[in-house]
Tab-separated table of C-alpha atoms in Angstrom:
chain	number	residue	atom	x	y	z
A	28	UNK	CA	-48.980	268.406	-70.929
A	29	UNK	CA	-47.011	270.529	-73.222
A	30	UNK	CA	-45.212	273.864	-71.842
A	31	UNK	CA	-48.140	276.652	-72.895
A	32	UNK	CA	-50.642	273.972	-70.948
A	33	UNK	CA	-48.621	273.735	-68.229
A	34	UNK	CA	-47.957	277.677	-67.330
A	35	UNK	CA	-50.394	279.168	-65.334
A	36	UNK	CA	-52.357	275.355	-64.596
A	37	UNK	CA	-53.234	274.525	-61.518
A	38	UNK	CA	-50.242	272.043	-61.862
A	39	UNK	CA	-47.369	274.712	-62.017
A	40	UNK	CA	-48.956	276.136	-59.151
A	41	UNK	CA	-49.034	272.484	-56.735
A	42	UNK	CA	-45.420	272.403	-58.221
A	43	UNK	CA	-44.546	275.989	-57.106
A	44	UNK	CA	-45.726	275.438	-53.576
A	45	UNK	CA	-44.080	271.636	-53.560
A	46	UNK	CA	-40.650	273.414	-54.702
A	47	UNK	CA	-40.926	276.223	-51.718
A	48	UNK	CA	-42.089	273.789	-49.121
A	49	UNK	CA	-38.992	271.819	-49.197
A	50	UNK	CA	-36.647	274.316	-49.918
A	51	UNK	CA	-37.926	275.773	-46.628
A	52	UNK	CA	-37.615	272.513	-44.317
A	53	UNK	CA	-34.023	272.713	-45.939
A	54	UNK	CA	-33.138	275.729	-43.252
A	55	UNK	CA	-32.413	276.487	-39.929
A	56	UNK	CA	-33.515	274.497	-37.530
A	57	UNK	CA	-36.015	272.378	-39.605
A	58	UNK	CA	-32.764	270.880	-41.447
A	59	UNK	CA	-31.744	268.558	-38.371
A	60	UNK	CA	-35.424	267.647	-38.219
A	61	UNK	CA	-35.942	266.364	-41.893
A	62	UNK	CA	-32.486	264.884	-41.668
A	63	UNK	CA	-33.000	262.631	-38.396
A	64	UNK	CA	-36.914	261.862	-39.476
A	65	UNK	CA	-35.658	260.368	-42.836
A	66	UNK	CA	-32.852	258.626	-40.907
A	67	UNK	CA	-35.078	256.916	-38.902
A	68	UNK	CA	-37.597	255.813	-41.503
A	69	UNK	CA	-34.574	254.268	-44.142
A	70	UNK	CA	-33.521	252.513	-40.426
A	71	UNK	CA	-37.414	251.343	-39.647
A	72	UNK	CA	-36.723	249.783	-43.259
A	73	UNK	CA	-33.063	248.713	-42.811
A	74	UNK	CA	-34.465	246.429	-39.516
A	75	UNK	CA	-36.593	244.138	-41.619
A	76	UNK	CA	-34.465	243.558	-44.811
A	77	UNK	CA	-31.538	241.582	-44.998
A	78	UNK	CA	-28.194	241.576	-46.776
A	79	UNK	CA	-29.118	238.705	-49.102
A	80	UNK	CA	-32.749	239.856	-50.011
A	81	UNK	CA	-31.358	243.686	-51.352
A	82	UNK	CA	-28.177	242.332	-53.287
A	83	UNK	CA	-25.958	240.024	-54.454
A	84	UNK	CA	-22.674	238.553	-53.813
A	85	UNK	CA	-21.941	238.849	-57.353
A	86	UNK	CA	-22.656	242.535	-57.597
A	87	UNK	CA	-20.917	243.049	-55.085
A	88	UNK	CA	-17.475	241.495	-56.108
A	89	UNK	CA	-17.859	243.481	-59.552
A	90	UNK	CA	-18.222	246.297	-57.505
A	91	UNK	CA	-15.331	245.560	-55.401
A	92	UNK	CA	-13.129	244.321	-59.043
A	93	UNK	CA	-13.998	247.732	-60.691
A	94	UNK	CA	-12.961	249.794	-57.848
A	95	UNK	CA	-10.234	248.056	-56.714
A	96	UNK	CA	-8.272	246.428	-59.992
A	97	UNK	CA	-10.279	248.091	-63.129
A	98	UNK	CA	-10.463	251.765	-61.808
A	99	UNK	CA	-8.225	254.240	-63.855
A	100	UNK	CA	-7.249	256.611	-61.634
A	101	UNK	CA	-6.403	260.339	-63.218
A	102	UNK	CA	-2.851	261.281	-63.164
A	103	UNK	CA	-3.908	264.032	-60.395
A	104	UNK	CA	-4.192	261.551	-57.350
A	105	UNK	CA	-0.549	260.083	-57.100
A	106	UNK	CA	0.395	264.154	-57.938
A	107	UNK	CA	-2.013	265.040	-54.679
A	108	UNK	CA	-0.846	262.341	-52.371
A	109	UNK	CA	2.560	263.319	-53.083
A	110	UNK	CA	1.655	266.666	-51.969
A	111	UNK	CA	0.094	265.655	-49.090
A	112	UNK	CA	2.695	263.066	-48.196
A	113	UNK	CA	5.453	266.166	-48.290
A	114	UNK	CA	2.832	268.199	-46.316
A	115	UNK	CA	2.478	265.302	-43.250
A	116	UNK	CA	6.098	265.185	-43.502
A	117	UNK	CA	6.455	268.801	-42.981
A	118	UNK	CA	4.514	269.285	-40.018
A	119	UNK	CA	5.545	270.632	-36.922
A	120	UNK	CA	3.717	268.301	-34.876
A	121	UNK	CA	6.892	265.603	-35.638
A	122	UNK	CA	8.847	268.078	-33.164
A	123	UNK	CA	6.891	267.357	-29.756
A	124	UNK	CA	5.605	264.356	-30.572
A	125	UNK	CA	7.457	261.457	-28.946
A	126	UNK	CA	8.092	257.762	-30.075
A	127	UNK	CA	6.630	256.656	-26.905
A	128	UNK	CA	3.373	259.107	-27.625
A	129	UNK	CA	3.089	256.815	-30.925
A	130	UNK	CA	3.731	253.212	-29.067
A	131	UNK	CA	3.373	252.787	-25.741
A	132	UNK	CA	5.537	250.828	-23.763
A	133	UNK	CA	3.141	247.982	-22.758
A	134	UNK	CA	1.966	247.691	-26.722
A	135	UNK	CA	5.587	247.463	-27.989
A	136	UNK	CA	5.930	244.843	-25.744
A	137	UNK	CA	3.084	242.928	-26.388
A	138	UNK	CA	4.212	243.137	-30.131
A	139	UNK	CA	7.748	242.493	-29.323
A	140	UNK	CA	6.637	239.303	-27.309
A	141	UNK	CA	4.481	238.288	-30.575
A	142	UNK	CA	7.181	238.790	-32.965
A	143	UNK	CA	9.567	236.469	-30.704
A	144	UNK	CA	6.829	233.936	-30.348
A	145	UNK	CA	6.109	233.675	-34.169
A	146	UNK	CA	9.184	230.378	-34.382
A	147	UNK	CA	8.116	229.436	-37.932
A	148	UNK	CA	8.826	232.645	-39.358
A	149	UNK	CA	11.911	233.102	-37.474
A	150	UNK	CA	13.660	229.962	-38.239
A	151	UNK	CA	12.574	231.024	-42.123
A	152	UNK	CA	14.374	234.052	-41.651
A	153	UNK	CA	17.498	233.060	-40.245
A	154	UNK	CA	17.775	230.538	-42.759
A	155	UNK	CA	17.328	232.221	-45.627
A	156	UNK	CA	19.342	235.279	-44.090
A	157	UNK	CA	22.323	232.868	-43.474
A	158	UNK	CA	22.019	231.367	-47.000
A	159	UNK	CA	22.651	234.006	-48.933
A	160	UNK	CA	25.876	234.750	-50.581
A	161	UNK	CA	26.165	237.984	-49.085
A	162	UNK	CA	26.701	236.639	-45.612
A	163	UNK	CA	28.346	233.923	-46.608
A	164	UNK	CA	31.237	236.167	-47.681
A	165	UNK	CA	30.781	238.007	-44.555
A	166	UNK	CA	31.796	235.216	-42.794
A	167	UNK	CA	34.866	234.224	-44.890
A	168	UNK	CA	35.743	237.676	-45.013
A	169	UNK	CA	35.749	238.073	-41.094
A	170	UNK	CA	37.487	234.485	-40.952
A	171	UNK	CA	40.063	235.587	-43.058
A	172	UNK	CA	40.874	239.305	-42.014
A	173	UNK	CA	41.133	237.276	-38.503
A	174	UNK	CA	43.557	234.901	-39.455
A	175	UNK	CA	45.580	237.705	-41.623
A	176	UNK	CA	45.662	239.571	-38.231
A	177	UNK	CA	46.794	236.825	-36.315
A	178	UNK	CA	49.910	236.478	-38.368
A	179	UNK	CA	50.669	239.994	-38.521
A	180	UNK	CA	50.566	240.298	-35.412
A	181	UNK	CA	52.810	237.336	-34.365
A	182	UNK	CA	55.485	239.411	-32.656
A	183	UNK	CA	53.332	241.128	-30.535
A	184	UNK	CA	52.014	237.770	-29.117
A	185	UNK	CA	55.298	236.138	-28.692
A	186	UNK	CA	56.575	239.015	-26.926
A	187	UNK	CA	54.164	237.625	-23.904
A	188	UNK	CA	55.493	233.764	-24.391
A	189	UNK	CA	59.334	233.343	-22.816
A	190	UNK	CA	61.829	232.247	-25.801
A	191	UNK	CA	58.933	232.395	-28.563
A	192	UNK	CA	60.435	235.786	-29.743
A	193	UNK	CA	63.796	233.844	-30.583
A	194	UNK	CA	61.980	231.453	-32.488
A	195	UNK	CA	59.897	234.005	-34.279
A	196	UNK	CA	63.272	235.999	-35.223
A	197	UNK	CA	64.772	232.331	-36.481
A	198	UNK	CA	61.444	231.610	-38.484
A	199	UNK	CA	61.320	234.987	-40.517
A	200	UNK	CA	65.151	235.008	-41.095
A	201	UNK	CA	64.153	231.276	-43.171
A	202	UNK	CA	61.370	232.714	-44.667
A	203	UNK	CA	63.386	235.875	-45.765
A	204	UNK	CA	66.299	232.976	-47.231
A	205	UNK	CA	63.333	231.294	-49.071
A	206	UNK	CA	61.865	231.849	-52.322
A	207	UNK	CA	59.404	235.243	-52.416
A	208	UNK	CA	56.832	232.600	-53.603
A	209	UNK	CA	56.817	231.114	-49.932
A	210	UNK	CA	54.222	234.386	-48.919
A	211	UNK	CA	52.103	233.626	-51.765
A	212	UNK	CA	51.937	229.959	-50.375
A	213	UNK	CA	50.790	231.126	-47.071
A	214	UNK	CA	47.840	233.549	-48.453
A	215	UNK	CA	46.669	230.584	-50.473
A	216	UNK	CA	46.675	228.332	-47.451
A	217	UNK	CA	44.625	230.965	-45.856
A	218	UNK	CA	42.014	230.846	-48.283
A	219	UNK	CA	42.064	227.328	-48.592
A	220	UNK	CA	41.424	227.275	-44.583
A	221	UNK	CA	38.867	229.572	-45.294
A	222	UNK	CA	37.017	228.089	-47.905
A	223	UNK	CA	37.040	224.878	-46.250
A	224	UNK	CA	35.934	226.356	-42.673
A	225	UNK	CA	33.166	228.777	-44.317
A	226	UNK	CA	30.251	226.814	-44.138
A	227	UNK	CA	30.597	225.355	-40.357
A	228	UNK	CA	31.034	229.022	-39.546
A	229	UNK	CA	27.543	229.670	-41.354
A	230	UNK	CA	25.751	227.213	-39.520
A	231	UNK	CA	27.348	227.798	-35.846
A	232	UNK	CA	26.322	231.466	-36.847
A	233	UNK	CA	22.362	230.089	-37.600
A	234	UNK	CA	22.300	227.897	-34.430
A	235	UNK	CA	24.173	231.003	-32.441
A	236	UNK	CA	21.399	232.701	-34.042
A	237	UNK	CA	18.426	230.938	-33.095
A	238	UNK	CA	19.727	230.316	-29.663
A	239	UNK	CA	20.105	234.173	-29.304
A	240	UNK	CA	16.641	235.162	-30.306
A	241	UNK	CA	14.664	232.810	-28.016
A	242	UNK	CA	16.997	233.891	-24.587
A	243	UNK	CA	15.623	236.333	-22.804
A	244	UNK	CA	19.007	238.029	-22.668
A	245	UNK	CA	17.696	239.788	-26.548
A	246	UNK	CA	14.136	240.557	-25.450
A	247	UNK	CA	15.553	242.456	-22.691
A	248	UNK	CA	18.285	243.997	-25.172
A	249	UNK	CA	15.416	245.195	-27.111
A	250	UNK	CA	13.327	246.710	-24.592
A	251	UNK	CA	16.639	248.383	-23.303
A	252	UNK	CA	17.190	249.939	-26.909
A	253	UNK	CA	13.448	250.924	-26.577
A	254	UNK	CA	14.019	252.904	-23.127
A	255	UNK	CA	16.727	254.372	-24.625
A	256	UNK	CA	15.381	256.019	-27.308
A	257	UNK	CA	11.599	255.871	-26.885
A	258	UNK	CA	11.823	259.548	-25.702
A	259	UNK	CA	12.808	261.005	-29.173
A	260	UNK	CA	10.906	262.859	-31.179
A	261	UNK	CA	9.524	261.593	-34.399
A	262	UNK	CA	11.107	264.308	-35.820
A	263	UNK	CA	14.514	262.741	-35.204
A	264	UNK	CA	13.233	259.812	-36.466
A	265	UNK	CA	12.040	260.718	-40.024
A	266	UNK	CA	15.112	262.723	-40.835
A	267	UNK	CA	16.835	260.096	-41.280
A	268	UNK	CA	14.999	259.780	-44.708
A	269	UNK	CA	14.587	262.944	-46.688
A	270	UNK	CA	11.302	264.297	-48.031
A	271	UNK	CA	12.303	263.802	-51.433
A	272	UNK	CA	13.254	259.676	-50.390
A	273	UNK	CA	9.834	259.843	-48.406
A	274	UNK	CA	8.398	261.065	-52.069
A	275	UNK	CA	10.363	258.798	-54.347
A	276	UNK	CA	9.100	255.718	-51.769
A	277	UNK	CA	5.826	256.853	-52.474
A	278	UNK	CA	6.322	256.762	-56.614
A	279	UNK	CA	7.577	253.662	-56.289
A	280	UNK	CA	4.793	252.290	-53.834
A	281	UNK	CA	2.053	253.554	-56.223
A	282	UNK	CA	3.897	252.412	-59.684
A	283	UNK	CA	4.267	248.831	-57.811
A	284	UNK	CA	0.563	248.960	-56.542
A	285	UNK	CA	-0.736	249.433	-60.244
A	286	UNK	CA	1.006	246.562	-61.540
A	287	UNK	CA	0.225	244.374	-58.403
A	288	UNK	CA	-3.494	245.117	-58.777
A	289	UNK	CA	-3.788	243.738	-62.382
A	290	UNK	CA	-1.971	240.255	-61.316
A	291	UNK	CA	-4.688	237.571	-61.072
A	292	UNK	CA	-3.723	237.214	-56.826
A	293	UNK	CA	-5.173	240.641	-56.683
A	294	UNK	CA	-8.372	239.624	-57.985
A	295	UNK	CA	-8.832	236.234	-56.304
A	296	UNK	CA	-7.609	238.025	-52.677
A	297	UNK	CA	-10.665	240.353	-53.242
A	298	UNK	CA	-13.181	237.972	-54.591
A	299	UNK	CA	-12.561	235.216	-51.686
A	300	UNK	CA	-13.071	238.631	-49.115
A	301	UNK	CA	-16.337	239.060	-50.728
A	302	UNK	CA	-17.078	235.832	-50.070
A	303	UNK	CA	-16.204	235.606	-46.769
A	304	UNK	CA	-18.193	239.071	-45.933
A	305	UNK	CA	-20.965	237.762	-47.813
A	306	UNK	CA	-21.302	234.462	-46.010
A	307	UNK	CA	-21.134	235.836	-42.876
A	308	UNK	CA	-23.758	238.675	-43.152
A	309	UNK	CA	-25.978	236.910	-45.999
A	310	UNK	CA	-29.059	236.740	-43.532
A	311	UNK	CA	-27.720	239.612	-41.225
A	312	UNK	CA	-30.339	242.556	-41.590
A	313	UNK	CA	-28.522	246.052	-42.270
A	314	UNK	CA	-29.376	247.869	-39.651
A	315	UNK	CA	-27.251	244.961	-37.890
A	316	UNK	CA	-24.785	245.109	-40.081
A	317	UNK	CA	-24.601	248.504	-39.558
A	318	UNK	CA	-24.690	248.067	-35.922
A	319	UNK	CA	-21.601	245.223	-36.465
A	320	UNK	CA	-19.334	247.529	-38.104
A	321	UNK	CA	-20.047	250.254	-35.609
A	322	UNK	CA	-22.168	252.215	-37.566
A	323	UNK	CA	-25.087	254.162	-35.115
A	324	UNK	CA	-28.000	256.508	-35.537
A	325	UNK	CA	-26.401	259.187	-34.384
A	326	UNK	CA	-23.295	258.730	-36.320
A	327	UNK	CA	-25.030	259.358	-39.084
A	328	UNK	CA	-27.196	262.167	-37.897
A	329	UNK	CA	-24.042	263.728	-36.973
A	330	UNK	CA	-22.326	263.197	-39.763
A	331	UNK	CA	-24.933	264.279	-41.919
A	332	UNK	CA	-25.295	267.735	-39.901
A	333	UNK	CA	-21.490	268.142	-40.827
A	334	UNK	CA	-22.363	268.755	-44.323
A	335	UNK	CA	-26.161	268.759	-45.484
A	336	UNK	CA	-26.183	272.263	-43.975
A	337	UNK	CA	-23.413	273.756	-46.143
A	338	UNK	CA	-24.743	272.215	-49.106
A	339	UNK	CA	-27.688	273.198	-49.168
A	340	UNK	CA	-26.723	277.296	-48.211
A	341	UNK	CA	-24.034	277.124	-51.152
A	342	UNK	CA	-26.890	275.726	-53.609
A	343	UNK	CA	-28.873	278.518	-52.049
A	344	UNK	CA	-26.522	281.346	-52.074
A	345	UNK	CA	-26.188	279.982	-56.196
A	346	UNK	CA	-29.525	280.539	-56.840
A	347	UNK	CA	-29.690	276.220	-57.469
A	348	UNK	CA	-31.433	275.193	-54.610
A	349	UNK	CA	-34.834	275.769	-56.218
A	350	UNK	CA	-33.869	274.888	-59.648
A	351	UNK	CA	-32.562	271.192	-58.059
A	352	UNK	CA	-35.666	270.598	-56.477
A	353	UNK	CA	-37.996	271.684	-59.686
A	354	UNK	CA	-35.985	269.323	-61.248
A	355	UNK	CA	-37.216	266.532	-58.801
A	356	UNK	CA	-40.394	266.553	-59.380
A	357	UNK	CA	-41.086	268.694	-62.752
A	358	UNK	CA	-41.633	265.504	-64.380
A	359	UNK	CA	-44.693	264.436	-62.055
A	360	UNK	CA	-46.493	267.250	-62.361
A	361	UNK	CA	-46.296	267.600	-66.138
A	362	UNK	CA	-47.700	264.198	-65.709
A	363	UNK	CA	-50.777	263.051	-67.382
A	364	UNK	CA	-52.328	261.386	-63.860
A	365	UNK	CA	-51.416	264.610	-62.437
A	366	UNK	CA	-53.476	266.204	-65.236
A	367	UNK	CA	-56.157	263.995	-65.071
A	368	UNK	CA	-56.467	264.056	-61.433
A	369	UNK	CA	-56.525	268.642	-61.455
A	370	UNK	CA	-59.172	268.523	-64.711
């Protein structure tokens, strides 16, 4: 039916009255009623299909791959998180809000006591935190500023011992008469002593170590450094990184994230979640799935009160309430069954 045709028919009028019929059940009271009715029909409908008959687990892993690793995100978002980040960061709340408010004692034990039972990763840790070079030169550093001490401080030691302060007198006065290269001997000595005595110290330091974090001497350490300083604020806590480090943590976070999530691990993590999700809830029906992952009527009822409402008065105060309905179901009524059915 061409526009002339259609003004005036019997048609525009059944699609005048359709348009003001909803757009009054879209107010007041009659909003919650439309909303809950529909919610329980789509749920009538959700209790006799199941995952596997209304989609696929390979749409779904595109889904998840496009989202997750394909997705170009606008330069806006990082810019807004960073803004939000600075505003958390900010917030007053930090200064009355204690560490203890955050953890409570009897979880940071029960995570403490998980940590200490996880001995795999432990012993991984202490190994690999003894082999590195960086300790390593720790410990010849400490063994050698301790030897370089002990000399120094000969006299003072032999001043305790009866007669050793003779002998120390009659030892320097020889070392004085020999050659200046007779020092140079000595530091080398050191270091050779050093060197050679390095690696035991590394691995009395790894079994001291190990022995250390299974007593129950540490565990009690811990909790001790816990009741000392649960009471703190977290305000105290996050000053000890400034906004601008909390920020710069964040660039670098995001800048690592977008390179992570085009690495082929990124895409086979996802896919093999997919699959596990899938397989479990292939011939789950969804208003059971729902129901798994905590989803309930009246979750959604509420939730859809929260903002159907506003919606729909800003699209009326706009004048495009009406307009978006007309829209809906122009097409029908312009339709030639329509027409046939009215002539």
């Amino acid at each position: 039916m061409d526009t002339d045709e259609f003004a005036g028919s019997k048609a525009q009028a059944l699609l005048d009255a359709h348009v003001a019929y909803l757009a009054a059940r879209l107010q007041g009271p009659a909003v919650q009623f439309e909303l809950e009715r529909r919610v329980d029909w789509v749920l009538a409908d959700a209790a006799r299909l199941r995952l596997g008959d209304v989609i696929s687990e390979a749409s779904i892993k595109q889904t998840a791959i496009d989202y997750a690793a394909h997705m170009r995100l606008g330069g806006g978002i990082p810019a807004l998180v960073g803004d939000i980040a600075a505003a958390v960061y900010e917030h007053p709340v930090h200064e009355h809000t204690t560490l203890a408010e955050l953890l409570p004692d009897r979880e940071f034990e029960e995570l403490l006591d998980k940590l200490l039972e996880m001995q795999r990763l432990r012993e991984e840790v202490i190994h690999h935190s003894v082999s590195n070079p960086v300790f390593a030169n720790l410990v010849a550093q400490l063994l050698y500023s301790g030897l370089r001490g002990y000399v120094a401080q000969g006299g003072r030691l032999a001043a305790r011992v009866p007669g050793a302060g003779r002998a120390l007198k009659i030892g320097r006065a020889v070392v004085d008469r020999a050659s200046p290269r007779l020092g140079d001997a000595l530091e080398r000595g050191i270091r050779r002593y050093v060197a050679r005595n390095t690696e035991a110290g590394i691995q009395a330091s790894e079994a001291y170590l190990h022995d250390a974090i299974e007593s129950e001497a540490l565990r009690q350490a811990v909790l001790d450094f816990w009741d000392d300083h649960k009471h703190r604020s977290v305000a105290s806590v996050r000053d000890v990184a400034g906004q601008l480090d909390i920020q710069e943590l964040f660039v670098i976070g995001y800048e690592y994230w977008q390179r992570l999530r085009r690495t082929p691990i990124y895409r086979e993590v996802i896919e093999r979640g997919v699959e596990v999700f899938f397989d479990t809830y292939r011939d789950t029906t969804l208003v059971d799935l729902l129901d798994d992952i905590g989803v309930t009527r009246d979750m959604i009822v509420r939730d859809g009160m929260r903002f159907l409402p506003q919606v729909v008065d800003a699209l009326r105060a706009e004048g495009l309430l009406e307009p978006a309905l007309r829209r809906q179901l122009e097409d029908f009524y312009r339709s030639e069954a329509v027409d046939d059915i009215l002539r």
